[in-house]
Amino acid sequence: MAHLRKIQKEKPDQLEVDVAKALVELELNLADIRPDLAPLKFISAREVDVSGTKKAIVIVVPFVQLQQYRKIQSKLIRELEKKFSGKHVVLVGNRRILKKETKTTKIKRQQRPYSRTVTAVHAAILEDLTFPIDIVKKRTRVRSDTSKLLKIYLDPKEQANVEGKLDTFTAVYKRLTGKDATFEFPAHDF
């Protein structure tokens, strides 16, 4: 039951227990990330359908520990993907969206910070999804039926490493934000 200390939840489901067990195993077996991984916890984990046969695991981590996770993220993701064979693993920070103040909901309190707006939280989720890879540019394409498509261009230097994860990024971003997005690599360098 030592693995349950990794979960910040009262009643974890089976996937969360499996992720916690995998994290504890990695903590015990990998000496190089043990000191960084030991104090870290996660809030929840869920499975997202990428395509008919592929699935991805989204691990939601506390925002205050996100920077500590990022120190070991590339190695941690690689090891977790070995444990959960056939599934991509993505780490996302837990962020809160505060609703916009209106005349009827006006209370005497501080002004809503920009980091708690829908726009800022969705942009931060996008950064979390693609963390080791830089986003070169973003374009919003408005189709003729007035639906919007967000085109995200990633750094072409990392193309060989993440070519297979583009569908995962698209499916997870759609699931977390409800927005359509495509992840691509630019045709030319900047």
PDB file of C-alpha atoms in Angstrom:
ATOM      1  CA  MET A   1       0.000   0.000   0.000  1.00  0.00           C
ATOM      2  CA  ALA A   2       3.036   2.281  -0.047  1.00  0.00           C
ATOM      3  CA  HIS A   3       2.222   3.238  -3.623  1.00  0.00           C
ATOM      4  CA  LEU A   4      -1.023   4.946  -2.556  1.00  0.00           C
ATOM      5  CA  ARG A   5       0.949   7.785  -0.968  1.00  0.00           C
ATOM      6  CA  LYS A   6       1.610   9.023  -4.514  1.00  0.00           C
ATOM      7  CA  ILE A   7      -2.092   9.789  -5.108  1.00  0.00           C
ATOM      8  CA  GLN A   8      -3.761  12.900  -3.714  1.00  0.00           C
ATOM      9  CA  LYS A   9      -7.225  11.385  -3.827  1.00  0.00           C
ATOM     10  CA  GLU A  10      -9.523   9.609  -1.368  1.00  0.00           C
ATOM     11  CA  LYS A  11     -10.797   6.810  -3.619  1.00  0.00           C
ATOM     12  CA  PRO A  12      -8.481   6.203  -6.577  1.00  0.00           C
ATOM     13  CA  ASP A  13      -9.639   4.087  -9.507  1.00  0.00           C
ATOM     14  CA  GLN A  14      -7.667   1.169 -10.950  1.00  0.00           C
ATOM     15  CA  LEU A  15      -5.712   3.232 -13.498  1.00  0.00           C
ATOM     16  CA  GLU A  16      -4.561   5.655 -10.811  1.00  0.00           C
ATOM     17  CA  VAL A  17      -3.440   2.766  -8.608  1.00  0.00           C
ATOM     18  CA  ASP A  18      -1.505   1.288 -11.557  1.00  0.00           C
ATOM     19  CA  VAL A  19       0.199   4.626 -12.244  1.00  0.00           C
ATOM     20  CA  ALA A  20       1.088   4.976  -8.556  1.00  0.00           C
ATOM     21  CA  LYS A  21       2.578   1.468  -8.528  1.00  0.00           C
ATOM     22  CA  ALA A  22       4.602   2.253 -11.646  1.00  0.00           C
ATOM     23  CA  LEU A  23       5.930   5.471 -10.075  1.00  0.00           C
ATOM     24  CA  VAL A  24       6.971   3.644  -6.914  1.00  0.00           C
ATOM     25  CA  GLU A  25       8.687   0.921  -8.981  1.00  0.00           C
ATOM     26  CA  LEU A  26      10.569   3.578 -10.946  1.00  0.00           C
ATOM     27  CA  GLU A  27      11.522   5.294  -7.710  1.00  0.00           C
ATOM     28  CA  LEU A  28      12.963   2.043  -6.365  1.00  0.00           C
ATOM     29  CA  ASN A  29      14.675   0.861  -9.563  1.00  0.00           C
ATOM     30  CA  LEU A  30      16.115   4.051 -11.081  1.00  0.00           C
ATOM     31  CA  ALA A  31      18.730   5.583  -8.824  1.00  0.00           C
ATOM     32  CA  ASP A  32      19.331   8.642 -11.024  1.00  0.00           C
ATOM     33  CA  ILE A  33      15.770  10.007 -10.678  1.00  0.00           C
ATOM     34  CA  ARG A  34      15.039   8.659  -7.174  1.00  0.00           C
ATOM     35  CA  PRO A  35      15.777  11.891  -5.248  1.00  0.00           C
ATOM     36  CA  ASP A  36      13.666  13.965  -7.649  1.00  0.00           C
ATOM     37  CA  LEU A  37      10.789  11.475  -7.905  1.00  0.00           C
ATOM     38  CA  ALA A  38      10.444  10.613  -4.185  1.00  0.00           C
ATOM     39  CA  PRO A  39       8.548  13.729  -2.983  1.00  0.00           C
ATOM     40  CA  LEU A  40       6.294  13.986  -6.062  1.00  0.00           C
ATOM     41  CA  LYS A  41       2.590  13.123  -6.076  1.00  0.00           C
ATOM     42  CA  PHE A  42      -0.159  13.269  -8.683  1.00  0.00           C
ATOM     43  CA  ILE A  43      -3.810  14.257  -8.481  1.00  0.00           C
ATOM     44  CA  SER A  44      -5.432  11.946 -11.009  1.00  0.00           C
ATOM     45  CA  ALA A  45      -4.905   9.858 -14.098  1.00  0.00           C
ATOM     46  CA  ARG A  46      -7.316   9.129 -16.911  1.00  0.00           C
ATOM     47  CA  GLU A  47      -7.323   7.327 -20.209  1.00  0.00           C
ATOM     48  CA  VAL A  48      -8.094   9.142 -23.452  1.00  0.00           C
ATOM     49  CA  ASP A  49      -8.965   7.389 -26.711  1.00  0.00           C
ATOM     50  CA  VAL A  50      -6.587   8.561 -29.421  1.00  0.00           C
ATOM     51  CA  SER A  51      -7.852   6.351 -32.209  1.00  0.00           C
ATOM     52  CA  GLY A  52      -9.727   3.074 -32.453  1.00  0.00           C
ATOM     53  CA  THR A  53      -6.881   1.039 -30.994  1.00  0.00           C
ATOM     54  CA  LYS A  54      -4.545   3.561 -29.365  1.00  0.00           C
ATOM     55  CA  LYS A  55      -5.022   5.103 -25.933  1.00  0.00           C
ATOM     56  CA  ALA A  56      -3.150   7.741 -23.968  1.00  0.00           C
ATOM     57  CA  ILE A  57      -2.766   8.212 -20.223  1.00  0.00           C
ATOM     58  CA  VAL A  58      -3.096  11.778 -18.949  1.00  0.00           C
ATOM     59  CA  ILE A  59      -1.527  12.281 -15.521  1.00  0.00           C
ATOM     60  CA  VAL A  60      -2.658  15.457 -13.750  1.00  0.00           C
ATOM     61  CA  VAL A  61      -0.009  16.741 -11.351  1.00  0.00           C
ATOM     62  CA  PRO A  62      -0.236  19.531  -8.745  1.00  0.00           C
ATOM     63  CA  PHE A  63       0.716  22.884 -10.208  1.00  0.00           C
ATOM     64  CA  VAL A  64       3.247  23.557  -7.439  1.00  0.00           C
ATOM     65  CA  GLN A  65       5.134  20.356  -8.337  1.00  0.00           C
ATOM     66  CA  LEU A  66       5.037  20.857 -12.107  1.00  0.00           C
ATOM     67  CA  GLN A  67       8.538  22.359 -12.295  1.00  0.00           C
ATOM     68  CA  GLN A  68       9.958  19.432 -10.306  1.00  0.00           C
ATOM     69  CA  TYR A  69       8.255  16.991 -12.681  1.00  0.00           C
ATOM     70  CA  ARG A  70       9.716  18.836 -15.666  1.00  0.00           C
ATOM     71  CA  LYS A  71      13.271  18.219 -14.426  1.00  0.00           C
ATOM     72  CA  ILE A  72      12.795  14.469 -14.921  1.00  0.00           C
ATOM     73  CA  GLN A  73       9.904  14.463 -17.391  1.00  0.00           C
ATOM     74  CA  SER A  74      11.632  13.055 -20.473  1.00  0.00           C
ATOM     75  CA  LYS A  75      13.104  10.077 -18.606  1.00  0.00           C
ATOM     76  CA  LEU A  76       9.932   9.557 -16.553  1.00  0.00           C
ATOM     77  CA  ILE A  77       7.678   9.561 -19.639  1.00  0.00           C
ATOM     78  CA  ARG A  78       9.978   7.136 -21.449  1.00  0.00           C
ATOM     79  CA  GLU A  79       9.934   4.699 -18.514  1.00  0.00           C
ATOM     80  CA  LEU A  80       6.169   4.998 -17.969  1.00  0.00           C
ATOM     81  CA  GLU A  81       5.524   4.315 -21.662  1.00  0.00           C
ATOM     82  CA  LYS A  82       7.592   1.137 -21.321  1.00  0.00           C
ATOM     83  CA  LYS A  83       5.482   0.061 -18.320  1.00  0.00           C
ATOM     84  CA  PHE A  84       2.181   0.851 -20.072  1.00  0.00           C
ATOM     85  CA  SER A  85       3.107  -0.628 -23.426  1.00  0.00           C
ATOM     86  CA  GLY A  86       1.137   0.684 -26.374  1.00  0.00           C
ATOM     87  CA  LYS A  87      -0.007   3.825 -24.545  1.00  0.00           C
ATOM     88  CA  HIS A  88       1.434   7.312 -24.663  1.00  0.00           C
ATOM     89  CA  VAL A  89       1.806   9.149 -21.355  1.00  0.00           C
ATOM     90  CA  VAL A  90       1.275  12.902 -20.941  1.00  0.00           C
ATOM     91  CA  LEU A  91       1.785  15.084 -17.848  1.00  0.00           C
ATOM     92  CA  VAL A  92      -0.480  18.112 -17.344  1.00  0.00           C
ATOM     93  CA  GLY A  93      -0.484  20.606 -14.481  1.00  0.00           C
ATOM     94  CA  ASN A  94      -3.682  21.139 -12.528  1.00  0.00           C
ATOM     95  CA  ARG A  95      -4.916  24.670 -13.144  1.00  0.00           C
ATOM     96  CA  ARG A  96      -8.042  26.521 -12.078  1.00  0.00           C
ATOM     97  CA  ILE A  97     -10.254  28.680 -14.254  1.00  0.00           C
ATOM     98  CA  LEU A  98     -12.105  31.467 -12.485  1.00  0.00           C
ATOM     99  CA  LYS A  99     -15.255  32.628 -14.214  1.00  0.00           C
ATOM    100  CA  LYS A 100     -15.580  36.126 -15.512  1.00  0.00           C
ATOM    101  CA  GLU A 101     -17.014  38.675 -13.135  1.00  0.00           C
ATOM    102  CA  THR A 102     -20.423  40.018 -14.100  1.00  0.00           C
ATOM    103  CA  LYS A 103     -22.780  42.526 -12.515  1.00  0.00           C
ATOM    104  CA  THR A 104     -24.703  39.809 -10.682  1.00  0.00           C
ATOM    105  CA  THR A 105     -21.644  37.885  -9.458  1.00  0.00           C
ATOM    106  CA  LYS A 106     -19.618  40.902  -8.385  1.00  0.00           C
ATOM    107  CA  ILE A 107     -18.117  40.416  -4.951  1.00  0.00           C
ATOM    108  CA  LYS A 108     -15.583  42.624  -3.241  1.00  0.00           C
ATOM    109  CA  ARG A 109     -12.401  40.722  -3.864  1.00  0.00           C
ATOM    110  CA  GLN A 110      -9.252  40.989  -5.876  1.00  0.00           C
ATOM    111  CA  GLN A 111      -9.295  41.222  -9.619  1.00  0.00           C
ATOM    112  CA  ARG A 112      -9.118  37.884 -11.449  1.00  0.00           C
ATOM    113  CA  PRO A 113      -5.488  37.169 -12.404  1.00  0.00           C
ATOM    114  CA  TYR A 114      -4.739  36.531 -16.063  1.00  0.00           C
ATOM    115  CA  SER A 115      -3.334  33.099 -15.235  1.00  0.00           C
ATOM    116  CA  ARG A 116      -6.848  31.989 -14.168  1.00  0.00           C
ATOM    117  CA  THR A 117      -8.595  32.974 -17.411  1.00  0.00           C
ATOM    118  CA  VAL A 118      -9.784  30.372 -19.920  1.00  0.00           C
ATOM    119  CA  THR A 119      -7.333  31.627 -22.543  1.00  0.00           C
ATOM    120  CA  ALA A 120      -4.320  31.423 -20.236  1.00  0.00           C
ATOM    121  CA  VAL A 121      -5.236  27.988 -18.864  1.00  0.00           C
ATOM    122  CA  HIS A 122      -5.767  26.534 -22.351  1.00  0.00           C
ATOM    123  CA  ALA A 123      -2.437  27.982 -23.517  1.00  0.00           C
ATOM    124  CA  ALA A 124      -0.719  26.506 -20.453  1.00  0.00           C
ATOM    125  CA  ILE A 125      -2.284  23.081 -21.115  1.00  0.00           C
ATOM    126  CA  LEU A 126      -0.898  23.303 -24.637  1.00  0.00           C
ATOM    127  CA  GLU A 127       2.574  24.034 -23.249  1.00  0.00           C
ATOM    128  CA  ASP A 128       2.281  21.130 -20.799  1.00  0.00           C
ATOM    129  CA  LEU A 129       1.282  18.681 -23.531  1.00  0.00           C
ATOM    130  CA  THR A 130       4.258  19.473 -25.709  1.00  0.00           C
ATOM    131  CA  PHE A 131       6.712  20.291 -22.916  1.00  0.00           C
ATOM    132  CA  PRO A 132      10.129  19.160 -24.096  1.00  0.00           C
ATOM    133  CA  ILE A 133       9.286  20.409 -27.602  1.00  0.00           C
ATOM    134  CA  ASP A 134       9.031  24.113 -28.340  1.00  0.00           C
ATOM    135  CA  ILE A 135       5.981  25.558 -30.057  1.00  0.00           C
ATOM    136  CA  VAL A 136       7.251  27.590 -32.986  1.00  0.00           C
ATOM    137  CA  LYS A 137       3.973  29.249 -33.940  1.00  0.00           C
ATOM    138  CA  LYS A 138       0.196  29.000 -33.513  1.00  0.00           C
ATOM    139  CA  ARG A 139      -2.440  29.881 -36.057  1.00  0.00           C
ATOM    140  CA  THR A 140      -6.208  29.927 -35.724  1.00  0.00           C
ATOM    141  CA  ARG A 141      -7.995  28.928 -38.886  1.00  0.00           C
ATOM    142  CA  VAL A 142     -11.672  29.854 -39.171  1.00  0.00           C
ATOM    143  CA  ARG A 143     -13.468  27.524 -41.542  1.00  0.00           C
ATOM    144  CA  SER A 144     -16.334  28.545 -43.799  1.00  0.00           C
ATOM    145  CA  ASP A 145     -18.824  27.047 -41.337  1.00  0.00           C
ATOM    146  CA  THR A 146     -17.361  29.407 -38.650  1.00  0.00           C
ATOM    147  CA  SER A 147     -15.742  26.594 -36.666  1.00  0.00           C
ATOM    148  CA  LYS A 148     -12.221  27.260 -35.470  1.00  0.00           C
ATOM    149  CA  LEU A 149      -9.171  25.052 -35.871  1.00  0.00           C
ATOM    150  CA  LEU A 150      -5.985  25.769 -33.961  1.00  0.00           C
ATOM    151  CA  LYS A 151      -2.832  24.858 -35.904  1.00  0.00           C
ATOM    152  CA  ILE A 152       0.204  24.371 -33.717  1.00  0.00           C
ATOM    153  CA  TYR A 153       3.616  24.152 -35.367  1.00  0.00           C
ATOM    154  CA  LEU A 154       6.277  22.355 -33.332  1.00  0.00           C
ATOM    155  CA  ASP A 155      10.061  22.638 -33.472  1.00  0.00           C
ATOM    156  CA  PRO A 156      11.307  20.633 -36.495  1.00  0.00           C
ATOM    157  CA  LYS A 157      14.463  19.540 -34.616  1.00  0.00           C
ATOM    158  CA  GLU A 158      12.315  17.186 -32.507  1.00  0.00           C
ATOM    159  CA  GLN A 159      10.337  15.765 -35.436  1.00  0.00           C
ATOM    160  CA  ALA A 160      11.936  12.305 -35.297  1.00  0.00           C
ATOM    161  CA  ASN A 161      11.185  11.935 -31.565  1.00  0.00           C
ATOM    162  CA  VAL A 162       7.526  12.983 -31.498  1.00  0.00           C
ATOM    163  CA  GLU A 163       6.155  12.154 -34.949  1.00  0.00           C
ATOM    164  CA  GLY A 164       4.013   9.356 -33.492  1.00  0.00           C
ATOM    165  CA  LYS A 165       2.623  11.479 -30.659  1.00  0.00           C
ATOM    166  CA  LEU A 166       0.912  14.144 -32.774  1.00  0.00           C
ATOM    167  CA  ASP A 167      -2.418  12.286 -32.770  1.00  0.00           C
ATOM    168  CA  THR A 168      -2.106  11.879 -29.005  1.00  0.00           C
ATOM    169  CA  PHE A 169      -1.548  15.612 -28.524  1.00  0.00           C
ATOM    170  CA  THR A 170      -4.601  16.371 -30.669  1.00  0.00           C
ATOM    171  CA  ALA A 171      -6.897  13.925 -28.841  1.00  0.00           C
ATOM    172  CA  VAL A 172      -5.774  14.963 -25.349  1.00  0.00           C
ATOM    173  CA  TYR A 173      -6.069  18.694 -26.119  1.00  0.00           C
ATOM    174  CA  LYS A 174      -9.573  18.134 -27.514  1.00  0.00           C
ATOM    175  CA  ARG A 175     -10.549  16.149 -24.412  1.00  0.00           C
ATOM    176  CA  LEU A 176      -9.168  18.666 -21.917  1.00  0.00           C
ATOM    177  CA  THR A 177     -10.257  21.915 -23.596  1.00  0.00           C
ATOM    178  CA  GLY A 178     -12.940  20.994 -26.129  1.00  0.00           C
ATOM    179  CA  LYS A 179     -11.043  22.811 -28.896  1.00  0.00           C
ATOM    180  CA  ASP A 180      -9.988  21.328 -32.229  1.00  0.00           C
ATOM    181  CA  ALA A 181      -6.260  21.463 -32.838  1.00  0.00           C
ATOM    182  CA  THR A 182      -3.751  19.966 -35.225  1.00  0.00           C
ATOM    183  CA  PHE A 183      -0.076  19.572 -34.436  1.00  0.00           C
ATOM    184  CA  GLU A 184       2.327  19.859 -37.355  1.00  0.00           C
ATOM    185  CA  PHE A 185       5.897  20.639 -38.224  1.00  0.00           C
ATOM    186  CA  PRO A 186       6.559  23.703 -40.407  1.00  0.00           C
ATOM    187  CA  ALA A 187       7.529  23.105 -44.013  1.00  0.00           C
ATOM    188  CA  HIS A 188      10.487  25.508 -43.782  1.00  0.00           C
ATOM    189  CA  ASP A 189      12.817  26.760 -41.057  1.00  0.00           C
ATOM    190  CA  PHE A 190      12.457  30.202 -39.554  1.00  0.00           C
TER     191      PHE A 190
END
